[in-house]
Short mmCIF file of C-alpha atoms and ligand atoms in Angstrom, two decimals:
data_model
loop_
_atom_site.label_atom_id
_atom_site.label_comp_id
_atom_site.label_asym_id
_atom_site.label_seq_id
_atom_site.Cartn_x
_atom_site.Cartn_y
_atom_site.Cartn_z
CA UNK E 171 0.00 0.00 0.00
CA UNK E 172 2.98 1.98 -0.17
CA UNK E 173 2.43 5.00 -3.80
CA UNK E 174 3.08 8.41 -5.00
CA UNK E 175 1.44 10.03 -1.83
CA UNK E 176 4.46 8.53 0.47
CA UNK E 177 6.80 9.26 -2.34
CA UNK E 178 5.62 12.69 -2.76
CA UNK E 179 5.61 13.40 1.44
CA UNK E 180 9.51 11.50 0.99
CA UNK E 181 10.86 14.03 -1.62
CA UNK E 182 9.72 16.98 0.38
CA UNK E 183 11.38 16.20 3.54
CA UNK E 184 14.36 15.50 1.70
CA UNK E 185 14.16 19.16 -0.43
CA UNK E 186 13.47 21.17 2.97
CA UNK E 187 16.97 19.67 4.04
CA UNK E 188 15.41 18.95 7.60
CA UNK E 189 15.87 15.46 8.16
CA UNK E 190 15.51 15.67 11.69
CA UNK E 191 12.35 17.11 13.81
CA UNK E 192 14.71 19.12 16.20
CA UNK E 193 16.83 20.53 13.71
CA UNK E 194 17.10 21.80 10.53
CA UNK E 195 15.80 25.08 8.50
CA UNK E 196 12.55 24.26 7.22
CA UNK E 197 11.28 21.32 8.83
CA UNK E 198 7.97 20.02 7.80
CA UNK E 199 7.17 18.27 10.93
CA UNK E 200 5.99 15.13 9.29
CA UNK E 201 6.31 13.43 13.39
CA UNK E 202 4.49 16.08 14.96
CA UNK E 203 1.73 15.58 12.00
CA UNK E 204 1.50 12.30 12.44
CA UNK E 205 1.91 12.22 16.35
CA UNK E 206 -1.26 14.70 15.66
CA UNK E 207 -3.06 12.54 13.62
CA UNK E 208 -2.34 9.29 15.56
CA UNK E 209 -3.63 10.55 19.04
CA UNK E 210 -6.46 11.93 16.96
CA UNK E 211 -7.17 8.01 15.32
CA UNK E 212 -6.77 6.46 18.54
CA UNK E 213 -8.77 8.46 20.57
CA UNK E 214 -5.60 9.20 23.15
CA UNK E 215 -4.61 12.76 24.39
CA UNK E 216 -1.21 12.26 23.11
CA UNK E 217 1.16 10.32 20.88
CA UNK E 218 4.69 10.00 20.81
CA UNK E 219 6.72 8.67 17.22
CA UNK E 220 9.31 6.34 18.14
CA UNK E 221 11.75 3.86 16.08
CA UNK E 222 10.09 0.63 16.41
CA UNK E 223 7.34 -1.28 18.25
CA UNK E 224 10.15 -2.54 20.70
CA UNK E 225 11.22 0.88 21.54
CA UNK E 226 7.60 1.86 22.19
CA UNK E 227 7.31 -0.63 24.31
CA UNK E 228 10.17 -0.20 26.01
CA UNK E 229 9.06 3.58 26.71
CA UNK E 230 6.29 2.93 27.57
CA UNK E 231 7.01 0.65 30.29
CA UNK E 232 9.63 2.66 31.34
CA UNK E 233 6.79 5.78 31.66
CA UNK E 234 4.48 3.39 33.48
CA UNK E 235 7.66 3.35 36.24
CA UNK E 236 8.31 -0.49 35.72
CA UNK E 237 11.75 -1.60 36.21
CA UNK E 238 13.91 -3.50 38.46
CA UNK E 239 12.10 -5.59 40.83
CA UNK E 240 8.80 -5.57 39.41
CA UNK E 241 6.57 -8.25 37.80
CA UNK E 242 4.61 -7.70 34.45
CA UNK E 243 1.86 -9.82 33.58
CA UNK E 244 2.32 -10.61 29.36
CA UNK E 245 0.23 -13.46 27.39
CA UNK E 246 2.71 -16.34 26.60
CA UNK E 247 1.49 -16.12 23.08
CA UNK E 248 3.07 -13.20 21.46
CA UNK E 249 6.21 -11.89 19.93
CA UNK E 250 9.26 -12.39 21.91
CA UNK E 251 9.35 -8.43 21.66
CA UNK E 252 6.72 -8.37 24.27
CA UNK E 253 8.66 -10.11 27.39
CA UNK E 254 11.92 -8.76 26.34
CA UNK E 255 11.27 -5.30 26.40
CA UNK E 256 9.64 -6.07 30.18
CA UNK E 257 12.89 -7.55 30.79
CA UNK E 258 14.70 -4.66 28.99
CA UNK E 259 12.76 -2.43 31.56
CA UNK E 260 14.53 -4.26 34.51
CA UNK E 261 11.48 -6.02 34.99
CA UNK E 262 10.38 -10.35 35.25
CA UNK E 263 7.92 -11.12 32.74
CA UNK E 264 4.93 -13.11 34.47
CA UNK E 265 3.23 -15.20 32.13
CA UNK E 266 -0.99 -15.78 31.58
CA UNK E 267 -2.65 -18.01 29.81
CA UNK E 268 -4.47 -17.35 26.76
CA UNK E 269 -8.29 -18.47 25.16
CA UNK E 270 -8.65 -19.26 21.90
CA UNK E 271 -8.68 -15.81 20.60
CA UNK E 272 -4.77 -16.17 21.31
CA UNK E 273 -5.33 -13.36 23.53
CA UNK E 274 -4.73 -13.13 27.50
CA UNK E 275 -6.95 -14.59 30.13
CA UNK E 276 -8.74 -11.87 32.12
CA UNK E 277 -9.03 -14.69 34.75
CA UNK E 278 -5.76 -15.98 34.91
CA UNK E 279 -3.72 -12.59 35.28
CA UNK E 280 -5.52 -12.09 38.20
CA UNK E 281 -4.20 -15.18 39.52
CA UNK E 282 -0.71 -14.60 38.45
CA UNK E 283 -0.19 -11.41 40.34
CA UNK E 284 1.90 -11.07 43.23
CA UNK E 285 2.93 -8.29 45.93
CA UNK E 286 5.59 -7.51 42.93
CA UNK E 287 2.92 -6.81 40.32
CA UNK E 288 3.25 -3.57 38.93
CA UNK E 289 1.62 -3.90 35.28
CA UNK E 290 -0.29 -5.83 33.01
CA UNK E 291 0.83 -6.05 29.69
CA UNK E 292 -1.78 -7.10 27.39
CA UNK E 293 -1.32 -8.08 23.80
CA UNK E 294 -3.91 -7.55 21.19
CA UNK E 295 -2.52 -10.68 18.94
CA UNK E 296 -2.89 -9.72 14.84
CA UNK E 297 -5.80 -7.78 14.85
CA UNK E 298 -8.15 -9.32 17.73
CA UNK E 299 -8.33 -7.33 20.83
CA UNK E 300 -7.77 -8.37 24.35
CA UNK E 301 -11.14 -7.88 26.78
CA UNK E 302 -10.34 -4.89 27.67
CA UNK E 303 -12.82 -4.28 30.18
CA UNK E 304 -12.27 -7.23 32.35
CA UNK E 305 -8.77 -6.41 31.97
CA UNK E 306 -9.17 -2.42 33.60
CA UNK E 307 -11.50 -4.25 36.10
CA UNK E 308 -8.74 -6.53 37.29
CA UNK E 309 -6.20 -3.64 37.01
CA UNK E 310 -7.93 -1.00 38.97
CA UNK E 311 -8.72 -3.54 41.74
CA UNK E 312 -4.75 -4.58 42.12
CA UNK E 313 -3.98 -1.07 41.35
CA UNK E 314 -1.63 -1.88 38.30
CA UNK E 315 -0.91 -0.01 35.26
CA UNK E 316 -1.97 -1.61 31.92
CA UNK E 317 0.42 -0.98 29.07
CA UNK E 318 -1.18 -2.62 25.54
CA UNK E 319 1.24 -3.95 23.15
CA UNK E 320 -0.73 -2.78 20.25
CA UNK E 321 1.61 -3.67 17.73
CA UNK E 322 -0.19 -6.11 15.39
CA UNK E 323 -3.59 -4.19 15.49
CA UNK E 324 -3.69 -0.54 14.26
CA UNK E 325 -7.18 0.45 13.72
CA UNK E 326 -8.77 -2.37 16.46
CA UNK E 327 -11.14 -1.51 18.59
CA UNK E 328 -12.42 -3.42 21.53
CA UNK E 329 -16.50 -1.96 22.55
CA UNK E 330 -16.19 1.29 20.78
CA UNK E 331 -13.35 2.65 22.19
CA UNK E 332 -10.03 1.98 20.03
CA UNK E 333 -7.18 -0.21 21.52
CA UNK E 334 -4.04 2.10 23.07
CA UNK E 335 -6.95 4.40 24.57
CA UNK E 336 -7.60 1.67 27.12
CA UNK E 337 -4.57 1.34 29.25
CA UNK E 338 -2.26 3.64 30.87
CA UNK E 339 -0.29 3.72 27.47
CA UNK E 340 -0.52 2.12 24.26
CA UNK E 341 2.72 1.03 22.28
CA UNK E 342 2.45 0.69 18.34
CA UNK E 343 4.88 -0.63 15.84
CA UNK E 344 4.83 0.40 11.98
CA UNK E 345 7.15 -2.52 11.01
CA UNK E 346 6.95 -3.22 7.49
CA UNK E 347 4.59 -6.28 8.31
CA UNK E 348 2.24 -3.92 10.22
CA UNK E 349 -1.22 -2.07 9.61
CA UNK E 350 0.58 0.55 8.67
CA UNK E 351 4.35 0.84 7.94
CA UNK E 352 6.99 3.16 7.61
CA UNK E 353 9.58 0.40 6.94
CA UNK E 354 10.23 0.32 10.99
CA UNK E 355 8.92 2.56 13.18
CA UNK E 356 6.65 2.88 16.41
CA UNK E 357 4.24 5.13 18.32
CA UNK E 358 3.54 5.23 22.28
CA UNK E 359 -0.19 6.73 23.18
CA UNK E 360 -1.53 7.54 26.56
CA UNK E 361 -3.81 10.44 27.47
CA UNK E 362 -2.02 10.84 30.91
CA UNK E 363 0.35 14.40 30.42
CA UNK E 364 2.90 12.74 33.38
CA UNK E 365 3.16 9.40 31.76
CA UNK E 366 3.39 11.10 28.50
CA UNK E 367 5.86 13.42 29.28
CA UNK E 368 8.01 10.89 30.95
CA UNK E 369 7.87 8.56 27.75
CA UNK E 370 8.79 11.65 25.91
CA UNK E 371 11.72 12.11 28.18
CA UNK E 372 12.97 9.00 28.07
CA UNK E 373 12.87 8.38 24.47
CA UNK E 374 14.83 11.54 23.59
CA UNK E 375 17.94 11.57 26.63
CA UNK E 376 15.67 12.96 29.23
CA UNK E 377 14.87 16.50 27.78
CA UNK E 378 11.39 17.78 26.75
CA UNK E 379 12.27 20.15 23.56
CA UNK E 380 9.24 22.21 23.37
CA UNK E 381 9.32 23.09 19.79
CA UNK E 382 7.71 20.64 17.70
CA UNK E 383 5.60 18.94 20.89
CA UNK E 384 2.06 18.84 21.09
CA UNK E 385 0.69 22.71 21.22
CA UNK E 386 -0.13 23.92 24.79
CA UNK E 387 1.19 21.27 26.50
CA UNK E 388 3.95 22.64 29.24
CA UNK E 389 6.42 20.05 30.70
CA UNK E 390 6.78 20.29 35.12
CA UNK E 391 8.35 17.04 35.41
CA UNK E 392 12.51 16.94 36.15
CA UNK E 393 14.82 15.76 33.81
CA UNK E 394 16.25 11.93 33.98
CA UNK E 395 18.56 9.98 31.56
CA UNK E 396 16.74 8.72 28.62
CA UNK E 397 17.82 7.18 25.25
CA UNK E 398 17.47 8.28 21.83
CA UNK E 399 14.47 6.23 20.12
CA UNK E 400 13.40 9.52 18.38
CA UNK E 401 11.73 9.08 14.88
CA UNK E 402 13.08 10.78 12.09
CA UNK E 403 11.72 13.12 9.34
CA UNK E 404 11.75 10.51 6.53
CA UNK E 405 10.02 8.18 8.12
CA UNK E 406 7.27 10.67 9.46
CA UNK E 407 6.85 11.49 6.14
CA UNK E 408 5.72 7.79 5.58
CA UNK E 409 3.89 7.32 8.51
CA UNK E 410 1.90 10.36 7.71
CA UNK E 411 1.11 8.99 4.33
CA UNK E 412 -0.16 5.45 5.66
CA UNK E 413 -1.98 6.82 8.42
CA UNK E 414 -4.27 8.59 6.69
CA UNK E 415 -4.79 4.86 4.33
CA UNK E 416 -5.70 3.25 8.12
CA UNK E 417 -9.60 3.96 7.71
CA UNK E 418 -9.56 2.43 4.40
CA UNK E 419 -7.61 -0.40 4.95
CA UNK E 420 -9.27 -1.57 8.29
CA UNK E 421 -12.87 -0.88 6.32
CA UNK E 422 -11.81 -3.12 3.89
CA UNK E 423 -10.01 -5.87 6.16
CA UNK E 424 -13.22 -5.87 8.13
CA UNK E 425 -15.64 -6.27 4.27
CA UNK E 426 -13.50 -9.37 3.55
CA UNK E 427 -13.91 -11.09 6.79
CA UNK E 428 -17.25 -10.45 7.12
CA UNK E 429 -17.51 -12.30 3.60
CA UNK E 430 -15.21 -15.06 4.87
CA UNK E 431 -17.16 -15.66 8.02
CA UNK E 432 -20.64 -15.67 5.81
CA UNK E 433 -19.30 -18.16 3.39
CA UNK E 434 -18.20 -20.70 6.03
CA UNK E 435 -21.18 -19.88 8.29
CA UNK E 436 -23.01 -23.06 7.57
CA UNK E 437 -20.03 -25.52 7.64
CA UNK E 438 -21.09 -28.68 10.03
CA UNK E 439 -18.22 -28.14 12.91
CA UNK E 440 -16.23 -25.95 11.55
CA UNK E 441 -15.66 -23.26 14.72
CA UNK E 442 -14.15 -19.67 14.03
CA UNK E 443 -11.21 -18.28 16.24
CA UNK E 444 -13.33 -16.31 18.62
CA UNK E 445 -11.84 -12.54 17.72
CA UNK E 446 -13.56 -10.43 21.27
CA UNK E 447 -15.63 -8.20 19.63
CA UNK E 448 -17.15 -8.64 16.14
CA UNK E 449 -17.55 -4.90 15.10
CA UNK E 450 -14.12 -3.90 16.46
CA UNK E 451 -11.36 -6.57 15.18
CA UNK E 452 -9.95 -6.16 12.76
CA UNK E 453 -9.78 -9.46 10.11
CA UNK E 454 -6.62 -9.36 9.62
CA UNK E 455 -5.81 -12.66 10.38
CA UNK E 456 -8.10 -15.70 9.74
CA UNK E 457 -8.71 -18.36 12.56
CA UNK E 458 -10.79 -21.67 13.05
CA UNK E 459 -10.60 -23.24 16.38
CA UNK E 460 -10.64 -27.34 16.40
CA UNK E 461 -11.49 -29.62 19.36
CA UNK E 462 -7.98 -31.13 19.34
CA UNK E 463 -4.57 -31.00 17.73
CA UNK E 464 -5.05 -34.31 15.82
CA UNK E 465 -8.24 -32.48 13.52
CA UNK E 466 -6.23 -29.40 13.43
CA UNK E 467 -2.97 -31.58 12.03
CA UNK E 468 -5.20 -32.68 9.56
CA UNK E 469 -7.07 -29.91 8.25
CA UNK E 470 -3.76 -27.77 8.34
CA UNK E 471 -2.85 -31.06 5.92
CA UNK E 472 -5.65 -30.63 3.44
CA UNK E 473 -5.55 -26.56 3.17
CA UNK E 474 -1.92 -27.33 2.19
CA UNK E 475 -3.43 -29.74 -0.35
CA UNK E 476 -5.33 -26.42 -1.76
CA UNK E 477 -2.54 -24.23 -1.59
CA UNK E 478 -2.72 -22.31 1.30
CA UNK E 479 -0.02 -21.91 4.12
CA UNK E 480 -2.25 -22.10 6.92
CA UNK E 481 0.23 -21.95 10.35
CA UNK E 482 -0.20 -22.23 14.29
CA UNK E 483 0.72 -18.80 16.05
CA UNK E 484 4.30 -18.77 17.15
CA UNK E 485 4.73 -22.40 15.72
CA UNK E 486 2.46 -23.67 18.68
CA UNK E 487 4.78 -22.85 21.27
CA UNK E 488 4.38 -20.31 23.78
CA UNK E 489 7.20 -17.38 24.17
CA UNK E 490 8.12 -18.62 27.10
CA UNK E 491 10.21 -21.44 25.33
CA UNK E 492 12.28 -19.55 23.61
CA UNK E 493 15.68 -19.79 24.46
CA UNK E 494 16.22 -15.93 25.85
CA UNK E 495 13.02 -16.23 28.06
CA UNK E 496 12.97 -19.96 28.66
CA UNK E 497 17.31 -19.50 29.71
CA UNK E 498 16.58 -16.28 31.54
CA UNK E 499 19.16 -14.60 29.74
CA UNK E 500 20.12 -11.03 29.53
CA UNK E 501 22.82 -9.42 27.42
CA UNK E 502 25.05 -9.13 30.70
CA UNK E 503 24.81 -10.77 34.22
CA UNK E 504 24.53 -7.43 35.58
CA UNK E 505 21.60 -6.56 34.28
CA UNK E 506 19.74 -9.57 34.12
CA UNK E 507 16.54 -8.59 35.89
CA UNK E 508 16.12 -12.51 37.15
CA UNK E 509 19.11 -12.01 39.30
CA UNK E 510 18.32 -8.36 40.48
CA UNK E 511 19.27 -7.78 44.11
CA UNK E 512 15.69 -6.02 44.24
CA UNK E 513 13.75 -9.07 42.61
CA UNK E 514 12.51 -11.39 45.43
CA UNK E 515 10.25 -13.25 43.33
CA UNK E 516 11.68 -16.74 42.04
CA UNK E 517 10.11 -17.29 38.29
CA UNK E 518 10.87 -20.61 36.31
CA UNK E 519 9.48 -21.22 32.81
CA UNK E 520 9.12 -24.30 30.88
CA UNK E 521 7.16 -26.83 29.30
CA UNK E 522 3.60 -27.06 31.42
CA UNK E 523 3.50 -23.55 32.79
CA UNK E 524 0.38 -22.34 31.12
CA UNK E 525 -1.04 -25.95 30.42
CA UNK E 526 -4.27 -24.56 28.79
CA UNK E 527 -2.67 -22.16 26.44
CA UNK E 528 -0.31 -25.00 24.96
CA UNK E 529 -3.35 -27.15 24.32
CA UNK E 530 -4.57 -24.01 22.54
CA UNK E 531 -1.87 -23.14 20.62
CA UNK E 532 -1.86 -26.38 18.56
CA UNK E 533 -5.74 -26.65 18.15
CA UNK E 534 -5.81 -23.07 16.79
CA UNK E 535 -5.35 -22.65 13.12
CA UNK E 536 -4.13 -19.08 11.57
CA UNK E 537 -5.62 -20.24 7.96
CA UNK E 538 -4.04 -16.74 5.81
CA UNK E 539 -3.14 -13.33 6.53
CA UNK E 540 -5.08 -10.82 4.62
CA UNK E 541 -4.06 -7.68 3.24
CA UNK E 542 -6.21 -4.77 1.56
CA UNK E 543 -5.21 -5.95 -1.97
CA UNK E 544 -7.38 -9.24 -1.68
CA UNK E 545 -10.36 -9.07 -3.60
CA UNK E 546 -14.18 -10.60 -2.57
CA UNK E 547 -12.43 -13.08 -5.26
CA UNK E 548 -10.04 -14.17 -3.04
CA UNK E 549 -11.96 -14.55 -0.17
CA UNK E 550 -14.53 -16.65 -2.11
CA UNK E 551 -11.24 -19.06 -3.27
CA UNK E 552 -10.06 -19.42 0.26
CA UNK E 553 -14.17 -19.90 1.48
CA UNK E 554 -13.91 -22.64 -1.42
CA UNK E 555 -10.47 -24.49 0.02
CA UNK E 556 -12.07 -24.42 3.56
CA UNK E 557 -14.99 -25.71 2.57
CA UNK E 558 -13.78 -28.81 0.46
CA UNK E 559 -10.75 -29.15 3.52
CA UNK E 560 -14.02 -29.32 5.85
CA UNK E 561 -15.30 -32.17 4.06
CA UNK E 562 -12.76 -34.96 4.10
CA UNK E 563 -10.57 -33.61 7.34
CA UNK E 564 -13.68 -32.83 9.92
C1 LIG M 699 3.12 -8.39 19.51
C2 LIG M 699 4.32 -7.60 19.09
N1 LIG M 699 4.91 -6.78 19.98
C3 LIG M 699 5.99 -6.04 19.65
C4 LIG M 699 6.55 -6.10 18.39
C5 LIG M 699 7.79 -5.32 18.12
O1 LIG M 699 7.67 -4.40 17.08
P1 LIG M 699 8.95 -3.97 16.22
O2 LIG M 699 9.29 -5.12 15.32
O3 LIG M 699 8.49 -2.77 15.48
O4 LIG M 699 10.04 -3.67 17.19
C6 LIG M 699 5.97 -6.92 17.43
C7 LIG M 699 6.55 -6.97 16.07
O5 LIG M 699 6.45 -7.88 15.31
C8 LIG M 699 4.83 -7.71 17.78
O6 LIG M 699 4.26 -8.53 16.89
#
């Protein structure tokens, strides 16, 4: 989805010479515009470009005052971006089970928490959102922040209100698999002026440069070391472009899975991922739910047959067996938040720690990933290969 708007928006940036929001003699504030717009889409106070999902994480994590010592409750079936950057933070990832949405357990994060608890970190997993309400509910009660890894699900909203407006922040990533893309890229939201102007802080080495921030808004927090994860002009320029494609692109997402769902509607047992809220996912990624792993194997077997590449999320493992998470590793013994002097918790992970989940992960099937360019065409091929897979694997 990538034309001559993001070209056009590209080439100007690089003829006003300003390649950098902070500097420069004409800059065209492509971030600002797009921090603008975002916070506008999202329905957040505030939004802050960063340079990738990771980093948005990261800051926002960082903003929500995790770090050493802490607990953060994360799904086990995500990206490993999601307990790394808790563990980036300083922080032990915690891990809940999921349903077969793929997406966290209202229930079972409030069983996970401990006296160390400080956040939940729910992810809303390619396009479905988490339940958001039971999620704040369970949050307020504990008193924990919520920060959403929103990174597969631009556009998604869970009960009318759109996801990174429900937690304490939001964290985005416009990786070039995403929504929307700049190529990499990432945006933190939260409509909180502290938390945002510590996430602004800390993603740009602990200043708050007025010029070219969000009009009005006057910083009273003190300064504190921070990194650079500060987006650049070029890639505003692209982000700008592709956000204002979002409403089209989730309008259509949402047309062809609509069409998808109708045209296997009246397949004898043939169950749908459950995707949360039927007005407010976004379609971008095709489920069907099976009673066990063995029908799964073999329907996975006969889409093959019809040319799809139907997959389990993740490979049907959960994040917690990767080697990083599963090893407790950290770049350097110092910093390895399992080992913290402040950390008196004592987390293992391995094979059986979210028993449900694992079940899940190999009975769910992730049949395609659609993008805007598929036609009702498509759709009505892939109803067609479901339909005759139904028939000889169910
Ligand atoms: C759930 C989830 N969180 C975080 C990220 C990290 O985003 P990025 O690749 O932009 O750092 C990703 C990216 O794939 C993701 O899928």
């Amino acid at each position: 989805m990538l034309d001559e708007e993001e070209t056009q928006e590209v080439l100007a940036v690089i003829k006003s010479r300003s390649l950098s929001r902070d500097y420069g003699p004409d800059c065209l504030d492509t971030v600002l515009r797009f921090e603008q717009g975002f916070a506008e889409k999202v329905g957040a106070r505030y939004a802050l470009a960063v340079t990738s999902g990771t980093a948005a994480l990261k800051v926002a994590l960082v903003a929500a005052g995790v770090g050493p010592g802490h607990e953060v409750i994360v799904p086990c079936c995500t990206f490993i971006a999601t307990p790394g950057s808790v563990a980036l933070a300083g922080a032990v990832p915690v891990f809940a089970e999921v349903d077969e949405s793929l997406t966290m357990d209202p229930e079972d994060v409030e069983r996970k928490g401990t006296p160390r608890t400080k956040a939940i970190l729910p992810v809303h997993l390619s396009g479905v959102p988490c339940r958001m309400d039971r999620i704040a509910e369970v949050a307020g009660r504990h008193n924990l922040r919520v920060v959403e890894d929103c990174a597969q699900s631009c556009g998604t909203a869970y009960r009318g209100r759109r996801i990174g407006a429900w937690g304490d922040l939001g964290a985005f990533s416009l990786q070039f698999s995403k929504v929307i893309t700049s190529g990499e890229g990432g945006a933190v939201t939260s409509s909180d002026p502290d938390l945002y102007e510590r996430a602004v802080r800390y993603h740009d080495q602990g200043s708050f440069r007025e010029r070219g921030r969000f009009p009005g808004f006057s910083p009273r927090l003190e300064a504190f070391v921070g990194e650079n994860y500060r987006m650049n002009e070029l890639t505003g320029a692209v982000a700008l472009r592709q956000l204002a494609k979002l409403g089209g692109i989730a309008e259509t997402l949402r047309a062809r899975y609509r069409r998808f769902r109708e045209g296997v509607s009246d397949v004898p047992g043939l169950r749908l991922r459950p995707v949360n809220d039927e007005e407010g996912h976004l379609g971008a990624r095709w489920g069907l739910a099976f009673e066990d792993a063995e029908t799964c194997a073999r329907f996975t077997k006969a889409l093959r047959g019809e040319g799809l590449s139907p997959g389990l999320a993740y490979g049907g493992e959960p994040v917690y067996m990767q080697p990083q998470i599963l090893n407790r590793a950290a770049a350097t013994p110092e910093g390895n938040p399992w080992r913290s002097p402040l950390y008196e918790g004592d987390v293992t992970y391995g094979r059986g720690l979210c028993p449900r989940s694992e079940d899940i992960l190999k009975r769910v099937l992730l049949i395609a990933s659609i993008n805007p360019r598929y036609t009702e065409r498509d759709v009505d091929d892939i109803v067609g290969a479901v339909r005759r897979a139904a028939r000889t694997a169910l």
